[in-house]
Amino acid sequence: MILEVIATNVKDAIDAEKFGANRLELVTGMMEGGLTPSYSTIKHVVQNVSIPVHVMIRPQSKSFIYDKYDEAVILKDIEICKELGAAGVVFGALNTDNTINEDLLVKVIQKVEGMNITFHRAIDESNDIVNSLNTLLKYPEVTHILTSGGKDSAIEGQGTINEMIKLAKNTELKIVAGSGLSIENVSNFIDSTFVEEIHFGSGVRKNHSSIEEIDENLMRNLINIIKNS
């Protein structure tokens, strides 16, 4: 089981690794669903941890539909992430009809040059998640999909997540389940979906708050639950 934890700063990143995370999703603006962090933050996080760092590439939070100015920012941010040593980027874009924006995805693929690509929860706002998954399967450069199964939480969307995992079973694409997972519900969720990668944000923070620090006890408990699932 791969445990991906959201980090918003260098201390978060160090703590998450120390407490057992396998991978980081590095963001700012966690309450807005995650935005691209500063270059200095990316640099210092990469320098201070040994686990993979996947950086959120999202220039604004109003939608997943991007204009030409957003696209220019996205592509430049990816170049800089590569220069700074990030292992991957977390990206997602839709067309106005809520289909996958393949034109921008191709441009992103051309920029990553070996970094992992996680297509994030933009897929949950697409017009058909299964069709969107099939679209992304055309691009082997997309290594992960972060999803809540089209619902507000992965618990509500676990039926769709299970279907997505089955569709991606014989491919290199990994389905990462996130949103609404907690110490209390994750064991049953893993057993029900057979998911191999999970994503935690506020669920491992003090008071379950996105603005507080990562809680060592919650992380330790989560690791134990995962090991026994």
mmCIF file of C-alpha atoms in Angstrom:
data_model
loop_
_atom_site.group_PDB
_atom_site.id
_atom_site.type_symbol
_atom_site.label_atom_id
_atom_site.label_comp_id
_atom_site.label_asym_id
_atom_site.label_seq_id
_atom_site.Cartn_x
_atom_site.Cartn_y
_atom_site.Cartn_z
ATOM 1 C CA MET A 1 0.000 0.000 0.000
ATOM 2 C CA ILE A 2 1.298 3.441 -0.969
ATOM 3 C CA LEU A 3 0.376 6.278 1.378
ATOM 4 C CA GLU A 4 0.514 9.721 -0.204
ATOM 5 C CA VAL A 5 0.261 12.661 2.200
ATOM 6 C CA ILE A 6 -0.314 16.315 1.406
ATOM 7 C CA ALA A 7 2.489 18.643 2.492
ATOM 8 C CA THR A 8 2.239 22.424 2.410
ATOM 9 C CA ASN A 9 5.698 23.372 3.668
ATOM 10 C CA VAL A 10 9.104 21.926 4.501
ATOM 11 C CA LYS A 11 8.205 20.860 8.063
ATOM 12 C CA ASP A 12 5.097 19.085 6.787
ATOM 13 C CA ALA A 13 7.217 17.216 4.304
ATOM 14 C CA ILE A 14 9.838 16.178 6.847
ATOM 15 C CA ASP A 15 7.173 15.110 9.357
ATOM 16 C CA ALA A 16 5.177 13.151 6.783
ATOM 17 C CA GLU A 17 8.260 11.187 5.756
ATOM 18 C CA LYS A 18 9.327 10.618 9.371
ATOM 19 C CA PHE A 19 5.879 9.332 10.315
ATOM 20 C CA GLY A 20 5.699 6.860 7.429
ATOM 21 C CA ALA A 21 4.405 8.496 4.237
ATOM 22 C CA ASN A 22 5.595 6.903 0.995
ATOM 23 C CA ARG A 23 5.056 9.943 -1.201
ATOM 24 C CA LEU A 24 4.210 13.635 -0.894
ATOM 25 C CA GLU A 25 1.770 15.794 -2.769
ATOM 26 C CA LEU A 26 3.205 19.275 -2.318
ATOM 27 C CA VAL A 27 0.686 22.117 -2.506
ATOM 28 C CA THR A 28 -0.218 25.516 -1.226
ATOM 29 C CA GLY A 29 -3.804 26.676 -0.710
ATOM 30 C CA MET A 30 -4.940 23.344 0.683
ATOM 31 C CA MET A 31 -8.343 24.771 1.583
ATOM 32 C CA GLU A 32 -8.831 25.635 -2.101
ATOM 33 C CA GLY A 33 -8.066 22.089 -3.173
ATOM 34 C CA GLY A 34 -4.370 22.743 -3.723
ATOM 35 C CA LEU A 35 -2.440 25.256 -5.810
ATOM 36 C CA THR A 36 1.141 25.407 -7.076
ATOM 37 C CA PRO A 37 3.581 26.109 -4.218
ATOM 38 C CA SER A 38 6.462 28.563 -4.451
ATOM 39 C CA TYR A 39 9.635 27.504 -6.198
ATOM 40 C CA SER A 40 11.652 27.946 -3.009
ATOM 41 C CA THR A 41 9.259 25.643 -1.160
ATOM 42 C CA ILE A 42 9.610 23.004 -3.869
ATOM 43 C CA LYS A 43 13.395 23.297 -3.801
ATOM 44 C CA HIS A 44 13.724 23.002 -0.022
ATOM 45 C CA VAL A 45 11.228 20.153 0.267
ATOM 46 C CA VAL A 46 13.036 18.137 -2.407
ATOM 47 C CA GLN A 47 16.338 18.797 -0.637
ATOM 48 C CA ASN A 48 15.033 17.713 2.770
ATOM 49 C CA VAL A 49 13.205 14.444 2.040
ATOM 50 C CA SER A 50 14.104 11.204 0.315
ATOM 51 C CA ILE A 51 10.596 10.083 -0.683
ATOM 52 C CA PRO A 52 9.095 11.184 -4.038
ATOM 53 C CA VAL A 53 7.642 14.672 -4.213
ATOM 54 C CA HIS A 54 4.735 15.256 -6.598
ATOM 55 C CA VAL A 55 4.042 18.969 -7.046
ATOM 56 C CA MET A 56 0.593 20.412 -7.657
ATOM 57 C CA ILE A 57 0.445 22.292 -10.954
ATOM 58 C CA ARG A 58 -2.667 24.424 -10.673
ATOM 59 C CA PRO A 59 -2.423 28.179 -11.294
ATOM 60 C CA GLN A 60 -5.912 29.127 -10.067
ATOM 61 C CA SER A 61 -8.787 27.594 -8.170
ATOM 62 C CA LYS A 62 -11.843 28.940 -9.992
ATOM 63 C CA SER A 63 -12.077 25.951 -12.351
ATOM 64 C CA PHE A 64 -10.132 23.285 -14.228
ATOM 65 C CA ILE A 65 -10.729 25.082 -17.516
ATOM 66 C CA TYR A 66 -7.637 27.063 -18.447
ATOM 67 C CA ASP A 67 -7.021 29.911 -20.887
ATOM 68 C CA LYS A 68 -3.821 30.508 -22.847
ATOM 69 C CA TYR A 69 -2.294 32.501 -19.990
ATOM 70 C CA ASP A 70 -2.954 29.694 -17.515
ATOM 71 C CA GLU A 71 -1.451 27.216 -19.982
ATOM 72 C CA ALA A 72 1.752 29.255 -20.263
ATOM 73 C CA VAL A 73 2.070 29.315 -16.461
ATOM 74 C CA ILE A 74 1.371 25.568 -16.184
ATOM 75 C CA LEU A 75 4.023 24.628 -18.732
ATOM 76 C CA LYS A 76 6.648 26.919 -17.204
ATOM 77 C CA ASP A 77 5.899 25.629 -13.703
ATOM 78 C CA ILE A 78 6.476 22.068 -14.919
ATOM 79 C CA GLU A 79 9.854 23.052 -16.404
ATOM 80 C CA ILE A 80 10.889 24.547 -13.069
ATOM 81 C CA CYS A 81 9.658 21.524 -11.090
ATOM 82 C CA LYS A 82 11.851 19.317 -13.243
ATOM 83 C CA GLU A 83 14.850 21.611 -12.692
ATOM 84 C CA LEU A 84 14.245 21.518 -8.923
ATOM 85 C CA GLY A 85 14.213 17.722 -8.817
ATOM 86 C CA ALA A 86 10.540 16.907 -8.251
ATOM 87 C CA ALA A 87 9.614 13.301 -8.985
ATOM 88 C CA GLY A 88 6.278 14.211 -10.509
ATOM 89 C CA VAL A 89 3.547 16.725 -11.116
ATOM 90 C CA VAL A 90 -0.133 16.693 -10.199
ATOM 91 C CA PHE A 91 -2.218 18.175 -12.989
ATOM 92 C CA GLY A 92 -5.689 18.101 -14.495
ATOM 93 C CA ALA A 93 -7.544 20.113 -17.104
ATOM 94 C CA LEU A 94 -10.984 19.975 -18.693
ATOM 95 C CA ASN A 95 -12.631 21.423 -21.778
ATOM 96 C CA THR A 96 -15.744 23.568 -21.522
ATOM 97 C CA ASP A 97 -17.875 20.441 -22.035
ATOM 98 C CA ASN A 98 -16.087 18.804 -19.057
ATOM 99 C CA THR A 99 -14.189 16.302 -21.158
ATOM 100 C CA ILE A 100 -10.447 15.811 -20.653
ATOM 101 C CA ASN A 101 -8.411 18.596 -22.248
ATOM 102 C CA GLU A 102 -6.181 16.339 -24.314
ATOM 103 C CA ASP A 103 -4.512 19.205 -26.175
ATOM 104 C CA LEU A 104 -3.097 20.624 -22.943
ATOM 105 C CA LEU A 105 -2.370 17.140 -21.597
ATOM 106 C CA VAL A 106 -0.161 16.425 -24.619
ATOM 107 C CA LYS A 107 1.746 19.669 -24.022
ATOM 108 C CA VAL A 108 2.226 18.693 -20.370
ATOM 109 C CA ILE A 109 3.479 15.245 -21.373
ATOM 110 C CA GLN A 110 6.035 16.857 -23.663
ATOM 111 C CA LYS A 111 7.324 18.937 -20.748
ATOM 112 C CA VAL A 112 7.580 16.309 -18.003
ATOM 113 C CA GLU A 113 10.379 14.298 -19.641
ATOM 114 C CA GLY A 114 10.299 11.304 -17.321
ATOM 115 C CA MET A 115 8.531 12.758 -14.296
ATOM 116 C CA ASN A 116 5.372 11.070 -13.080
ATOM 117 C CA ILE A 117 2.032 12.654 -13.962
ATOM 118 C CA THR A 118 -0.912 12.391 -11.605
ATOM 119 C CA PHE A 119 -4.174 13.492 -13.204
ATOM 120 C CA HIS A 120 -5.919 14.971 -10.196
ATOM 121 C CA ARG A 121 -9.523 15.309 -9.083
ATOM 122 C CA ALA A 122 -10.464 17.325 -12.148
ATOM 123 C CA ILE A 123 -11.558 13.883 -13.325
ATOM 124 C CA ASP A 124 -14.261 13.949 -10.639
ATOM 125 C CA GLU A 125 -15.790 16.980 -12.371
ATOM 126 C CA SER A 126 -15.619 15.444 -15.836
ATOM 127 C CA ASN A 127 -18.842 14.554 -17.639
ATOM 128 C CA ASP A 128 -18.182 10.799 -17.481
ATOM 129 C CA ILE A 129 -15.493 9.402 -15.202
ATOM 130 C CA VAL A 130 -15.208 6.037 -16.956
ATOM 131 C CA ASN A 131 -14.880 7.684 -20.368
ATOM 132 C CA SER A 132 -12.331 10.075 -18.888
ATOM 133 C CA LEU A 133 -10.352 7.137 -17.499
ATOM 134 C CA ASN A 134 -10.363 5.477 -20.922
ATOM 135 C CA THR A 135 -9.121 8.737 -22.436
ATOM 136 C CA LEU A 136 -6.245 8.918 -19.950
ATOM 137 C CA LEU A 137 -5.350 5.269 -20.583
ATOM 138 C CA LYS A 138 -4.314 6.338 -24.082
ATOM 139 C CA TYR A 139 -1.389 8.185 -22.502
ATOM 140 C CA PRO A 140 1.045 5.855 -20.699
ATOM 141 C CA GLU A 141 2.883 8.925 -19.425
ATOM 142 C CA VAL A 142 -0.034 9.473 -17.009
ATOM 143 C CA THR A 143 1.070 7.301 -14.098
ATOM 144 C CA HIS A 144 -1.631 8.051 -11.505
ATOM 145 C CA ILE A 145 -5.210 9.287 -11.206
ATOM 146 C CA LEU A 146 -6.284 10.912 -7.938
ATOM 147 C CA THR A 147 -10.029 10.520 -7.491
ATOM 148 C CA SER A 148 -12.937 10.416 -5.075
ATOM 149 C CA GLY A 149 -15.037 8.537 -7.612
ATOM 150 C CA GLY A 150 -16.907 11.652 -8.673
ATOM 151 C CA LYS A 151 -18.353 12.277 -5.220
ATOM 152 C CA ASP A 152 -17.464 14.646 -2.399
ATOM 153 C CA SER A 153 -15.652 11.815 -0.636
ATOM 154 C CA ALA A 154 -14.003 8.580 -1.671
ATOM 155 C CA ILE A 155 -16.323 6.740 0.714
ATOM 156 C CA GLU A 156 -19.354 7.907 -1.271
ATOM 157 C CA GLY A 157 -17.588 7.205 -4.553
ATOM 158 C CA GLN A 158 -16.099 3.828 -3.692
ATOM 159 C CA GLY A 159 -18.253 1.958 -6.201
ATOM 160 C CA THR A 160 -16.861 4.037 -9.052
ATOM 161 C CA ILE A 161 -13.340 3.817 -7.627
ATOM 162 C CA ASN A 162 -13.657 0.035 -7.586
ATOM 163 C CA GLU A 163 -14.722 0.100 -11.243
ATOM 164 C CA MET A 164 -11.788 2.367 -12.121
ATOM 165 C CA ILE A 165 -9.337 0.040 -10.386
ATOM 166 C CA LYS A 166 -10.693 -2.913 -12.362
ATOM 167 C CA LEU A 167 -10.432 -1.024 -15.669
ATOM 168 C CA ALA A 168 -6.819 -0.040 -14.942
ATOM 169 C CA LYS A 169 -5.828 -3.448 -13.555
ATOM 170 C CA ASN A 170 -3.688 -4.657 -16.453
ATOM 171 C CA THR A 171 -2.052 -1.295 -17.103
ATOM 172 C CA GLU A 172 0.692 0.751 -15.466
ATOM 173 C CA LEU A 173 -1.836 3.382 -14.344
ATOM 174 C CA LYS A 174 -2.437 3.562 -10.584
ATOM 175 C CA ILE A 175 -5.711 4.757 -9.084
ATOM 176 C CA VAL A 176 -5.109 6.866 -5.969
ATOM 177 C CA ALA A 177 -8.163 7.244 -3.737
ATOM 178 C CA GLY A 178 -8.527 10.434 -1.753
ATOM 179 C CA SER A 179 -10.905 12.854 -0.009
ATOM 180 C CA GLY A 180 -12.835 11.972 3.117
ATOM 181 C CA LEU A 181 -10.687 9.023 4.146
ATOM 182 C CA SER A 182 -10.033 8.736 7.873
ATOM 183 C CA ILE A 183 -8.580 6.438 10.498
ATOM 184 C CA GLU A 184 -12.110 5.213 11.182
ATOM 185 C CA ASN A 185 -13.143 4.311 7.629
ATOM 186 C CA VAL A 186 -9.976 3.498 5.710
ATOM 187 C CA SER A 187 -9.734 -0.206 6.615
ATOM 188 C CA ASN A 188 -13.206 -1.040 5.286
ATOM 189 C CA PHE A 189 -12.570 1.160 2.264
ATOM 190 C CA ILE A 190 -9.376 -0.721 1.380
ATOM 191 C CA ASP A 191 -11.121 -4.069 1.814
ATOM 192 C CA SER A 192 -14.046 -2.969 -0.370
ATOM 193 C CA THR A 193 -12.099 -1.438 -3.249
ATOM 194 C CA PHE A 194 -8.756 -3.316 -3.263
ATOM 195 C CA VAL A 195 -7.119 0.074 -3.771
ATOM 196 C CA GLU A 196 -3.307 0.033 -3.658
ATOM 197 C CA GLU A 197 -2.669 3.761 -3.183
ATOM 198 C CA ILE A 198 -4.417 6.168 -0.823
ATOM 199 C CA HIS A 199 -4.187 9.926 -0.346
ATOM 200 C CA PHE A 200 -4.549 11.761 2.986
ATOM 201 C CA GLY A 201 -4.715 15.464 3.779
ATOM 202 C CA SER A 202 -6.646 16.801 6.771
ATOM 203 C CA GLY A 203 -7.340 13.219 7.881
ATOM 204 C CA VAL A 204 -3.824 13.015 9.359
ATOM 205 C CA ARG A 205 -3.654 16.553 10.725
ATOM 206 C CA LYS A 206 -4.346 17.787 14.230
ATOM 207 C CA ASN A 207 -8.069 18.371 14.785
ATOM 208 C CA HIS A 208 -8.544 17.158 11.182
ATOM 209 C CA SER A 209 -7.836 20.731 10.106
ATOM 210 C CA SER A 210 -6.075 21.586 6.863
ATOM 211 C CA ILE A 211 -4.294 24.502 8.542
ATOM 212 C CA GLU A 212 -2.768 22.493 11.382
ATOM 213 C CA GLU A 213 0.306 20.273 11.574
ATOM 214 C CA ILE A 214 0.497 16.608 10.651
ATOM 215 C CA ASP A 215 -0.348 14.539 13.727
ATOM 216 C CA GLU A 216 2.219 11.861 14.575
ATOM 217 C CA ASN A 217 -0.275 9.670 16.432
ATOM 218 C CA LEU A 218 -2.788 9.741 13.601
ATOM 219 C CA MET A 219 -0.052 8.846 11.144
ATOM 220 C CA ARG A 220 1.231 5.977 13.291
ATOM 221 C CA ASN A 221 -2.299 4.638 13.711
ATOM 222 C CA LEU A 222 -2.946 4.919 9.997
ATOM 223 C CA ILE A 223 0.254 3.034 9.160
ATOM 224 C CA ASN A 224 -0.759 0.229 11.513
ATOM 225 C CA ILE A 225 -4.220 0.025 9.972
ATOM 226 C CA ILE A 226 -2.762 -0.144 6.476
ATOM 227 C CA LYS A 227 -0.355 -2.897 7.454
ATOM 228 C CA ASN A 228 -3.198 -4.978 8.884
ATOM 229 C CA SER A 229 -5.646 -4.425 6.004
#
